Amino acid sequence: MSLPSDIPPEQSLITYPTHFPIKVMGENVEGFAEAIVEIVRNFDPSFDVATLERRPSKAGNYMGLTVAVFVTSRDQLDEVYRTLTTHPMVKVVL
C-alpha cells in the first residue's frame, strides 16, 4: 500500500538531482545559522556557505535563512526537512 507522500518519479514536479531551496526560520540568536549549515552539510557536503541567504525580521527577533541543498532523491529531501524541523532552534521550515 502506498502512502500519500509516495509520488512516482514520473509524477514528481522535481527532477533529481537538483539544488533545492529551503527556507528555515528561527530566533535571531548566535549559532542559529551555523547549526543550519551543519545540518545541511550532513546531507550535502559540497554546500557553499557563501550561498546562504539571511533575512532578519523587521524587529530583528527572528532570522530567515535560505539554503539550496543538493539532493538526489525525494527520500533525501524528505529527510533534510525532517532533520531541520526537529532541531530545537528551528521554528518553521518551508
JSON list of C-alpha atoms in Angstrom, two decimals:
[
{"chain": "A", "resi": 1, "resn": "MET", "atom": "CA", "xyz": [0.00, 0.00, 0.00]},
{"chain": "A", "resi": 2, "resn": "SER", "atom": "CA", "xyz": [1.40, 3.42, -0.96]},
{"chain": "A", "resi": 3, "resn": "LEU", "atom": "CA", "xyz": [1.48, 6.27, 1.46]},
{"chain": "A", "resi": 4, "resn": "PRO", "atom": "CA", "xyz": [0.05, 9.58, 0.19]},
{"chain": "A", "resi": 5, "resn": "SER", "atom": "CA", "xyz": [3.58, 11.04, 0.11]},
{"chain": "A", "resi": 6, "resn": "ASP", "atom": "CA", "xyz": [4.82, 8.26, -2.19]},
{"chain": "A", "resi": 7, "resn": "ILE", "atom": "CA", "xyz": [4.95, 10.03, -5.54]},
{"chain": "A", "resi": 8, "resn": "PRO", "atom": "CA", "xyz": [6.20, 8.04, -8.52]},
{"chain": "A", "resi": 9, "resn": "PRO", "atom": "CA", "xyz": [9.24, 9.77, -10.09]},
{"chain": "A", "resi": 10, "resn": "GLU", "atom": "CA", "xyz": [7.35, 10.33, -13.34]},
{"chain": "A", "resi": 11, "resn": "GLN", "atom": "CA", "xyz": [4.68, 12.31, -11.43]},
{"chain": "A", "resi": 12, "resn": "SER", "atom": "CA", "xyz": [7.07, 14.44, -9.40]},
{"chain": "A", "resi": 13, "resn": "LEU", "atom": "CA", "xyz": [7.39, 18.12, -10.21]},
{"chain": "A", "resi": 14, "resn": "ILE", "atom": "CA", "xyz": [11.03, 17.94, -9.13]},
{"chain": "A", "resi": 15, "resn": "THR", "atom": "CA", "xyz": [13.72, 16.39, -11.30]},
{"chain": "A", "resi": 16, "resn": "TYR", "atom": "CA", "xyz": [16.56, 14.86, -9.29]},
{"chain": "A", "resi": 17, "resn": "PRO", "atom": "CA", "xyz": [19.38, 15.53, -8.70]},
{"chain": "A", "resi": 18, "resn": "THR", "atom": "CA", "xyz": [18.81, 19.22, -8.04]},
{"chain": "A", "resi": 19, "resn": "HIS", "atom": "CA", "xyz": [19.73, 22.14, -5.81]},
{"chain": "A", "resi": 20, "resn": "PHE", "atom": "CA", "xyz": [16.51, 22.62, -3.83]},
{"chain": "A", "resi": 21, "resn": "PRO", "atom": "CA", "xyz": [15.95, 25.90, -1.94]},
{"chain": "A", "resi": 22, "resn": "ILE", "atom": "CA", "xyz": [14.69, 25.50, 1.62]},
{"chain": "A", "resi": 23, "resn": "LYS", "atom": "CA", "xyz": [13.68, 28.38, 3.89]},
{"chain": "A", "resi": 24, "resn": "VAL", "atom": "CA", "xyz": [14.41, 27.91, 7.58]},
{"chain": "A", "resi": 25, "resn": "MET", "atom": "CA", "xyz": [13.22, 30.32, 10.25]},
{"chain": "A", "resi": 26, "resn": "GLY", "atom": "CA", "xyz": [14.24, 30.63, 13.86]},
{"chain": "A", "resi": 27, "resn": "GLU", "atom": "CA", "xyz": [15.07, 33.11, 16.56]},
{"chain": "A", "resi": 28, "resn": "ASN", "atom": "CA", "xyz": [17.88, 35.50, 15.67]},
{"chain": "A", "resi": 29, "resn": "VAL", "atom": "CA", "xyz": [20.39, 34.06, 18.13]},
{"chain": "A", "resi": 30, "resn": "GLU", "atom": "CA", "xyz": [24.08, 33.32, 17.98]},
{"chain": "A", "resi": 31, "resn": "GLY", "atom": "CA", "xyz": [24.77, 29.93, 16.43]},
{"chain": "A", "resi": 32, "resn": "PHE", "atom": "CA", "xyz": [21.48, 29.58, 14.51]},
{"chain": "A", "resi": 33, "resn": "ALA", "atom": "CA", "xyz": [22.97, 29.91, 11.02]},
{"chain": "A", "resi": 34, "resn": "GLU", "atom": "CA", "xyz": [25.91, 27.68, 11.94]},
{"chain": "A", "resi": 35, "resn": "ALA", "atom": "CA", "xyz": [23.58, 24.96, 13.23]},
{"chain": "A", "resi": 36, "resn": "ILE", "atom": "CA", "xyz": [21.59, 25.01, 9.99]},
{"chain": "A", "resi": 37, "resn": "VAL", "atom": "CA", "xyz": [24.75, 24.90, 7.87]},
{"chain": "A", "resi": 38, "resn": "GLU", "atom": "CA", "xyz": [25.96, 21.89, 9.88]},
{"chain": "A", "resi": 39, "resn": "ILE", "atom": "CA", "xyz": [22.71, 20.03, 9.22]},
{"chain": "A", "resi": 40, "resn": "VAL", "atom": "CA", "xyz": [22.77, 20.89, 5.52]},
{"chain": "A", "resi": 41, "resn": "ARG", "atom": "CA", "xyz": [26.39, 19.77, 5.17]},
{"chain": "A", "resi": 42, "resn": "ASN", "atom": "CA", "xyz": [25.45, 16.38, 6.62]},
{"chain": "A", "resi": 43, "resn": "PHE", "atom": "CA", "xyz": [23.28, 15.89, 3.53]},
{"chain": "A", "resi": 44, "resn": "ASP", "atom": "CA", "xyz": [25.27, 18.00, 1.07]},
{"chain": "A", "resi": 45, "resn": "PRO", "atom": "CA", "xyz": [29.00, 18.11, 1.95]},
{"chain": "A", "resi": 46, "resn": "SER", "atom": "CA", "xyz": [29.61, 20.45, -1.01]},
{"chain": "A", "resi": 47, "resn": "PHE", "atom": "CA", "xyz": [27.24, 23.12, 0.40]},
{"chain": "A", "resi": 48, "resn": "ASP", "atom": "CA", "xyz": [28.88, 26.55, 0.00]},
{"chain": "A", "resi": 49, "resn": "VAL", "atom": "CA", "xyz": [28.13, 28.77, 3.00]},
{"chain": "A", "resi": 50, "resn": "ALA", "atom": "CA", "xyz": [28.60, 31.81, 0.71]},
{"chain": "A", "resi": 51, "resn": "THR", "atom": "CA", "xyz": [25.27, 30.88, -0.93]},
{"chain": "A", "resi": 52, "resn": "LEU", "atom": "CA", "xyz": [23.42, 31.11, 2.40]},
{"chain": "A", "resi": 53, "resn": "GLU", "atom": "CA", "xyz": [20.81, 33.88, 2.27]},
{"chain": "A", "resi": 54, "resn": "ARG", "atom": "CA", "xyz": [19.94, 35.65, 5.52]},
{"chain": "A", "resi": 55, "resn": "ARG", "atom": "CA", "xyz": [16.86, 37.79, 6.14]},
{"chain": "A", "resi": 56, "resn": "PRO", "atom": "CA", "xyz": [16.26, 39.20, 9.60]},
{"chain": "A", "resi": 57, "resn": "SER", "atom": "CA", "xyz": [12.70, 40.01, 10.62]},
{"chain": "A", "resi": 58, "resn": "LYS", "atom": "CA", "xyz": [11.65, 43.66, 10.77]},
{"chain": "A", "resi": 59, "resn": "ALA", "atom": "CA", "xyz": [12.12, 43.79, 14.54]},
{"chain": "A", "resi": 60, "resn": "GLY", "atom": "CA", "xyz": [15.28, 41.66, 14.37]},
{"chain": "A", "resi": 61, "resn": "ASN", "atom": "CA", "xyz": [13.93, 38.94, 16.68]},
{"chain": "A", "resi": 62, "resn": "TYR", "atom": "CA", "xyz": [13.88, 36.23, 14.01]},
{"chain": "A", "resi": 63, "resn": "MET", "atom": "CA", "xyz": [16.15, 35.16, 11.18]},
{"chain": "A", "resi": 64, "resn": "GLY", "atom": "CA", "xyz": [15.10, 33.60, 7.90]},
{"chain": "A", "resi": 65, "resn": "LEU", "atom": "CA", "xyz": [17.70, 31.53, 6.09]},
{"chain": "A", "resi": 66, "resn": "THR", "atom": "CA", "xyz": [17.52, 30.13, 2.58]},
{"chain": "A", "resi": 67, "resn": "VAL", "atom": "CA", "xyz": [19.78, 27.18, 1.79]},
{"chain": "A", "resi": 68, "resn": "ALA", "atom": "CA", "xyz": [19.99, 25.49, -1.61]},
{"chain": "A", "resi": 69, "resn": "VAL", "atom": "CA", "xyz": [20.62, 21.85, -0.75]},
{"chain": "A", "resi": 70, "resn": "PHE", "atom": "CA", "xyz": [21.84, 19.43, -3.42]},
{"chain": "A", "resi": 71, "resn": "VAL", "atom": "CA", "xyz": [19.53, 16.42, -3.20]},
{"chain": "A", "resi": 72, "resn": "THR", "atom": "CA", "xyz": [19.44, 13.28, -5.29]},
{"chain": "A", "resi": 73, "resn": "SER", "atom": "CA", "xyz": [16.02, 11.84, -4.34]},
{"chain": "A", "resi": 74, "resn": "ARG", "atom": "CA", "xyz": [12.66, 12.57, -2.75]},
{"chain": "A", "resi": 75, "resn": "ASP", "atom": "CA", "xyz": [13.64, 10.43, 0.23]},
{"chain": "A", "resi": 76, "resn": "GLN", "atom": "CA", "xyz": [16.75, 12.53, 0.80]},
{"chain": "A", "resi": 77, "resn": "LEU", "atom": "CA", "xyz": [14.79, 15.78, 0.51]},
{"chain": "A", "resi": 78, "resn": "ASP", "atom": "CA", "xyz": [12.20, 14.48, 2.99]},
{"chain": "A", "resi": 79, "resn": "GLU", "atom": "CA", "xyz": [14.97, 13.53, 5.42]},
{"chain": "A", "resi": 80, "resn": "VAL", "atom": "CA", "xyz": [16.51, 17.03, 5.17]},
{"chain": "A", "resi": 81, "resn": "TYR", "atom": "CA", "xyz": [13.11, 18.53, 6.04]},
{"chain": "A", "resi": 82, "resn": "ARG", "atom": "CA", "xyz": [12.60, 16.08, 8.94]},
{"chain": "A", "resi": 83, "resn": "THR", "atom": "CA", "xyz": [16.03, 16.81, 10.36]},
{"chain": "A", "resi": 84, "resn": "LEU", "atom": "CA", "xyz": [15.62, 20.58, 10.10]},
{"chain": "A", "resi": 85, "resn": "THR", "atom": "CA", "xyz": [12.14, 20.60, 11.66]},
{"chain": "A", "resi": 86, "resn": "THR", "atom": "CA", "xyz": [13.29, 18.59, 14.68]},
{"chain": "A", "resi": 87, "resn": "HIS", "atom": "CA", "xyz": [16.16, 20.95, 15.54]},
{"chain": "A", "resi": 88, "resn": "PRO", "atom": "CA", "xyz": [15.31, 22.93, 18.71]},
{"chain": "A", "resi": 89, "resn": "MET", "atom": "CA", "xyz": [16.41, 26.27, 17.20]},
{"chain": "A", "resi": 90, "resn": "VAL", "atom": "CA", "xyz": [14.11, 25.94, 14.18]},
{"chain": "A", "resi": 91, "resn": "LYS", "atom": "CA", "xyz": [10.59, 27.40, 14.26]},
{"chain": "A", "resi": 92, "resn": "VAL", "atom": "CA", "xyz": [9.47, 26.85, 10.62]},
{"chain": "A", "resi": 93, "resn": "VAL", "atom": "CA", "xyz": [10.79, 25.07, 7.53]},
{"chain": "A", "resi": 94, "resn": "LEU", "atom": "CA", "xyz": [9.35, 25.84, 4.10]}
]
